[in-house]
Tab-separated table of C-alpha atoms in Angstrom:
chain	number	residue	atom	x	y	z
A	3	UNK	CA	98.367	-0.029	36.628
A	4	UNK	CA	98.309	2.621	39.137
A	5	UNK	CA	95.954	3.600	41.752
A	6	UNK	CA	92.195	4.385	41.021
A	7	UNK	CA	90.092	6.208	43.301
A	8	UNK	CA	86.744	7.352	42.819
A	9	UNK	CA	83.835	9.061	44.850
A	10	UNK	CA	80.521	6.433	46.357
A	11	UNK	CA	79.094	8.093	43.220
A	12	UNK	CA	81.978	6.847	41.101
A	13	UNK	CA	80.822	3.240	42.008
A	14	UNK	CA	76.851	2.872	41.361
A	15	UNK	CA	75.308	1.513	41.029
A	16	UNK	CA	77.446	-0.842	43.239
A	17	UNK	CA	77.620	-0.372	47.021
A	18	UNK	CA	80.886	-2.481	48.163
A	19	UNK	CA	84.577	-2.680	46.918
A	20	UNK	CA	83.920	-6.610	46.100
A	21	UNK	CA	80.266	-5.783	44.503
A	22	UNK	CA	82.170	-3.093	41.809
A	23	UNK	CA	85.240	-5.365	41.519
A	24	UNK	CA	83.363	-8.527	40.749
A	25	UNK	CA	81.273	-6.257	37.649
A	26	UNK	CA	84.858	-4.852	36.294
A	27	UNK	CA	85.775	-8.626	36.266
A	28	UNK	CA	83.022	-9.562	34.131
A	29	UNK	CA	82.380	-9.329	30.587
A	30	UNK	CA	82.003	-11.418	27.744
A	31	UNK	CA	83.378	-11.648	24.466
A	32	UNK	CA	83.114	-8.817	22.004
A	33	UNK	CA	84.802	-9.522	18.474
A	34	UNK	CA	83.675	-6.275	17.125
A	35	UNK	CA	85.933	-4.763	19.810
A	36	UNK	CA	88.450	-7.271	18.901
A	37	UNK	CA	87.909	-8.761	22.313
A	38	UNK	CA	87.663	-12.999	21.696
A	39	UNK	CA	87.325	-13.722	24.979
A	40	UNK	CA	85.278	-12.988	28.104
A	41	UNK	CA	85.759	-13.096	31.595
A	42	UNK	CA	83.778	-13.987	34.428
A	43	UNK	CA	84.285	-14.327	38.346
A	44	UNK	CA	83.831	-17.538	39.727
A	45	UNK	CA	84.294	-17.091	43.301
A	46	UNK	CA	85.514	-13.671	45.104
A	47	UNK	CA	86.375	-12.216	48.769
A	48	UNK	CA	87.589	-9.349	50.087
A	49	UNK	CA	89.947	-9.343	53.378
A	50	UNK	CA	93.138	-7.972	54.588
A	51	UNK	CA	93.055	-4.766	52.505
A	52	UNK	CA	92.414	-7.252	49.241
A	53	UNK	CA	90.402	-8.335	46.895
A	54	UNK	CA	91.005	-11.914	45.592
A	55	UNK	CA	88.991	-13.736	42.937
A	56	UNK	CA	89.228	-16.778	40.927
A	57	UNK	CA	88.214	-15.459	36.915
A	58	UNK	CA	87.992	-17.689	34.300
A	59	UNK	CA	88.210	-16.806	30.713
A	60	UNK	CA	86.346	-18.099	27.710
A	61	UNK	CA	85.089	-17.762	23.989
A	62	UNK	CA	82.396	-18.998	21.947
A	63	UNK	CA	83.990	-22.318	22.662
A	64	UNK	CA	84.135	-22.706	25.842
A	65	UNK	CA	86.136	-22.017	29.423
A	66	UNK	CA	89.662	-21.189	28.813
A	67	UNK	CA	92.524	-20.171	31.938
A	68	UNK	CA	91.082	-19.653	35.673
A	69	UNK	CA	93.263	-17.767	37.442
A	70	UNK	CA	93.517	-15.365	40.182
A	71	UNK	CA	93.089	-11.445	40.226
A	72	UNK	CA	94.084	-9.473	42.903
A	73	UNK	CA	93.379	-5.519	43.497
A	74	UNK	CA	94.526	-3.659	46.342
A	75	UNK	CA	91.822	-2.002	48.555
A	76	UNK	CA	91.527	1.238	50.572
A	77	UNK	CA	87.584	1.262	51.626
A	78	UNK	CA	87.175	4.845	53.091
A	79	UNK	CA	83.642	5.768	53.736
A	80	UNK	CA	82.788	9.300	54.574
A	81	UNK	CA	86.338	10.178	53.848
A	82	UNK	CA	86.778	14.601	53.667
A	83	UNK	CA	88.277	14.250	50.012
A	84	UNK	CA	85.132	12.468	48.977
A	85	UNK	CA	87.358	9.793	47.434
A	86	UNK	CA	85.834	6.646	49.371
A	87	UNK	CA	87.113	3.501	47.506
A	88	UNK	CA	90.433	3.685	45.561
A	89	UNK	CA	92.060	-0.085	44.050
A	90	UNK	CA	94.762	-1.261	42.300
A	91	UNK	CA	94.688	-4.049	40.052
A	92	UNK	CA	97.046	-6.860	39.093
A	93	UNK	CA	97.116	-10.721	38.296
A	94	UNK	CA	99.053	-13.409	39.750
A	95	UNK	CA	101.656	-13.671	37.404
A	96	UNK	CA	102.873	-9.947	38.340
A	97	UNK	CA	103.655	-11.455	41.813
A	98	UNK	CA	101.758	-9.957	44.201
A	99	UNK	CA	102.703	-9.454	47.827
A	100	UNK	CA	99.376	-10.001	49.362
A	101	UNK	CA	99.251	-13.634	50.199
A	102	UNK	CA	95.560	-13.942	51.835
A	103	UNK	CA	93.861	-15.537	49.298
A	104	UNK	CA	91.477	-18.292	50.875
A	105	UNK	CA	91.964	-21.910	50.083
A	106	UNK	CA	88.251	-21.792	48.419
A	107	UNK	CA	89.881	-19.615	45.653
A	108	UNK	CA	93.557	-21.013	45.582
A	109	UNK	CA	91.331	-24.366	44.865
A	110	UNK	CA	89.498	-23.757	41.630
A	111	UNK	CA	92.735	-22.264	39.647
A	112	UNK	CA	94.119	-24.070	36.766
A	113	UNK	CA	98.142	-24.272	36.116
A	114	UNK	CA	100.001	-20.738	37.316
A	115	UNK	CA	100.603	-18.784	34.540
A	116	UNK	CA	104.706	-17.949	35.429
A	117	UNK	CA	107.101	-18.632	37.903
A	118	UNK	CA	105.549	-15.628	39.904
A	119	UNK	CA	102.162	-17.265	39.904
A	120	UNK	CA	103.041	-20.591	41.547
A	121	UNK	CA	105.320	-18.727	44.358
A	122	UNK	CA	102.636	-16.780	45.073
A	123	UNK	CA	99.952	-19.301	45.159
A	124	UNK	CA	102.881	-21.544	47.247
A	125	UNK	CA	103.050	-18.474	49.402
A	126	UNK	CA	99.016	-18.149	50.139
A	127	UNK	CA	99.115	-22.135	50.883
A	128	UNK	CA	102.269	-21.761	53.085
A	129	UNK	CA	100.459	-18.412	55.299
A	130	UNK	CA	97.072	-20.717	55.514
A	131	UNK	CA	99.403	-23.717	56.590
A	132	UNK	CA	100.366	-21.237	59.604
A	133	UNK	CA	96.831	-19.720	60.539
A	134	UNK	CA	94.766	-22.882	60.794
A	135	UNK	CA	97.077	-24.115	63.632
A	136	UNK	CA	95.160	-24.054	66.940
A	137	UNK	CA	97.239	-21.938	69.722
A	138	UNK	CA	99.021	-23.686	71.906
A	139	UNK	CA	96.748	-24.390	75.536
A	140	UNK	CA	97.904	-24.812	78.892
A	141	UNK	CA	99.782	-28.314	79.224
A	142	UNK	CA	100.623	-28.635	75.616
A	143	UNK	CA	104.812	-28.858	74.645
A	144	UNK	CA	105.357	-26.378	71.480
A	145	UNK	CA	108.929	-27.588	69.955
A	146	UNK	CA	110.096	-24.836	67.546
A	147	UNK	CA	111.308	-26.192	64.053
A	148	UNK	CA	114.886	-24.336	64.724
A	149	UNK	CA	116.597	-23.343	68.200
A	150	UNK	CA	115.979	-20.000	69.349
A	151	UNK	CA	118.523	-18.352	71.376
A	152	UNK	CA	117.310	-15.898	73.943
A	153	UNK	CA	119.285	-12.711	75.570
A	154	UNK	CA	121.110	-14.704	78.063
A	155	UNK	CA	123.178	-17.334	75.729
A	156	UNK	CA	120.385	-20.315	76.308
A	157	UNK	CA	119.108	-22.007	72.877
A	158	UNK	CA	116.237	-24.005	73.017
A	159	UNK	CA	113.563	-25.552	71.069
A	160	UNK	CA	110.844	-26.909	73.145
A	161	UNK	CA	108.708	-25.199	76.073
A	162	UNK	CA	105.864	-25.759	77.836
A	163	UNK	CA	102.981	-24.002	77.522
A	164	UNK	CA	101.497	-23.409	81.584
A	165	UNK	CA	98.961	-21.330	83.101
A	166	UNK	CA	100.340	-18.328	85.323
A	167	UNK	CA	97.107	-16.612	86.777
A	168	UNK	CA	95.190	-15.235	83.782
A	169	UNK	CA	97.960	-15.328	81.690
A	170	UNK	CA	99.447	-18.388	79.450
A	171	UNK	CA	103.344	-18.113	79.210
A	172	UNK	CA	105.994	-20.800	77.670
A	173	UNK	CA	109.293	-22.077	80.129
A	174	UNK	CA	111.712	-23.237	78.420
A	175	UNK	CA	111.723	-26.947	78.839
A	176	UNK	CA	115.600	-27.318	79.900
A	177	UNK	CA	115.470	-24.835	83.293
A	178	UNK	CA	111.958	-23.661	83.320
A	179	UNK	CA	112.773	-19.972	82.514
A	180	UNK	CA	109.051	-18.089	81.197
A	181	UNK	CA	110.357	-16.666	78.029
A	182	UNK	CA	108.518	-13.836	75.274
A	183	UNK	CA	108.737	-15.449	71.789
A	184	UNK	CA	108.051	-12.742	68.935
A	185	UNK	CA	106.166	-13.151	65.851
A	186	UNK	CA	105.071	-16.724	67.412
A	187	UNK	CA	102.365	-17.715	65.096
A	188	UNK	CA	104.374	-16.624	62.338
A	189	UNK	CA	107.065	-19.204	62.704
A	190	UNK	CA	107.316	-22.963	62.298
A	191	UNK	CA	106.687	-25.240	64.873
A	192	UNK	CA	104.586	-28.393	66.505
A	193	UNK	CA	102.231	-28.972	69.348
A	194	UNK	CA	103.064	-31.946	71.251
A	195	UNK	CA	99.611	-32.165	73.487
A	196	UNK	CA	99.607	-33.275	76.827
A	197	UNK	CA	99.338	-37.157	77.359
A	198	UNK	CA	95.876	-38.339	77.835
A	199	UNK	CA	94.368	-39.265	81.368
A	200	UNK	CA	94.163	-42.683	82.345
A	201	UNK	CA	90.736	-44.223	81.605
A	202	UNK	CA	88.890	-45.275	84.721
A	203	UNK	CA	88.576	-49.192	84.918
């Protein structure tokens, strides 16, 4: 499915992208319709320019699948064209490439669906694994998981993370150089803290 934008009017009697979303996710079972199964949200957020929700189908006998939806957001109050909230919709098994899905969601999903659903559920798990790491602080080591090699030849993996007036900057461990890593928190590595002070006897 495409794109689907609508006017604040469009969306009442619901006043947020997750508040509409959440009531298009939910609906039970209607076998005059030829619909045997219903759908309801059991847990939903939206960040990042997404909405992410664990749904769970089920019939007359019971819960069936919980998986995880996904829509696209652009949240546009007061836009000129009057067209304030537009989505897009898809599942996990279309493989999205939006991987912010909390771990409170990721959590209450049954078995992936496809081959697309587990990478993408192995993707969400791998971006939280890298944004609940504490930055590194003044004193700690921060050893890279591969070398990088900088502008002038040197490779190195580990640097120390010092204090240089209101600024914190990584040398490189082998000559001291301050060095600019890109992406940082985006790549793998360790924090090797500094060793604890002596106890007083």
């Amino acid at each position: 499915m495409g794109w689907l934008f609508m006017s604040r009017g469009g969306m009442s009697p619901f006043a947020t992208p997750k508040a509409y979303l959440d009531n298009q996710c939910t609906y039970p079972p209607d076998p005059e319709k030829g619909r045997e199964t219903g759908l309801r949200v059991l847990k939903s957020t939206v960040r990042s320019g997404a909405y992410y929700a664990a749904c769970q189908s089920y019939d007359a006998e019971g819960p069936k699948e919980t998986f995880a939806i996904i829509c696209l957001v652009k949240w546009s109050p007061g836009a000129r064209s009057g067209e304030e909230f537009g989505y897009k919709d898809m599942t996990e098994t279309m493989g999205p490439y939006h991987y912010d899905c909390p771990a409170s969601i990721l959590d209450m999903l049954g078995p992936p669906g496809n081959e697309y659903a587990a990478n993408w559920r192995e993707a969400c798990r791998a971006r939280l694994a890298l944004t609940s790491r504490r930055k590194p602080r003044p004193g700690d080591m921060l050893v890279l998981a591969e070398p990088l090699t900088f502008t002038d030849g040197q490779s190195e993996r580990s640097f120390r993370v010092v204090q240089s007036g209101k600024k914190t900057v990584l040398r490189r461990v082998s000559d001291g150089m301050g060095v600019k890593i890109s992406k940082l928190m985006s790549r793998a590595w360790t924090i090797v803290p500094p060793p604890a002070a002596p106890s007083a006897s």
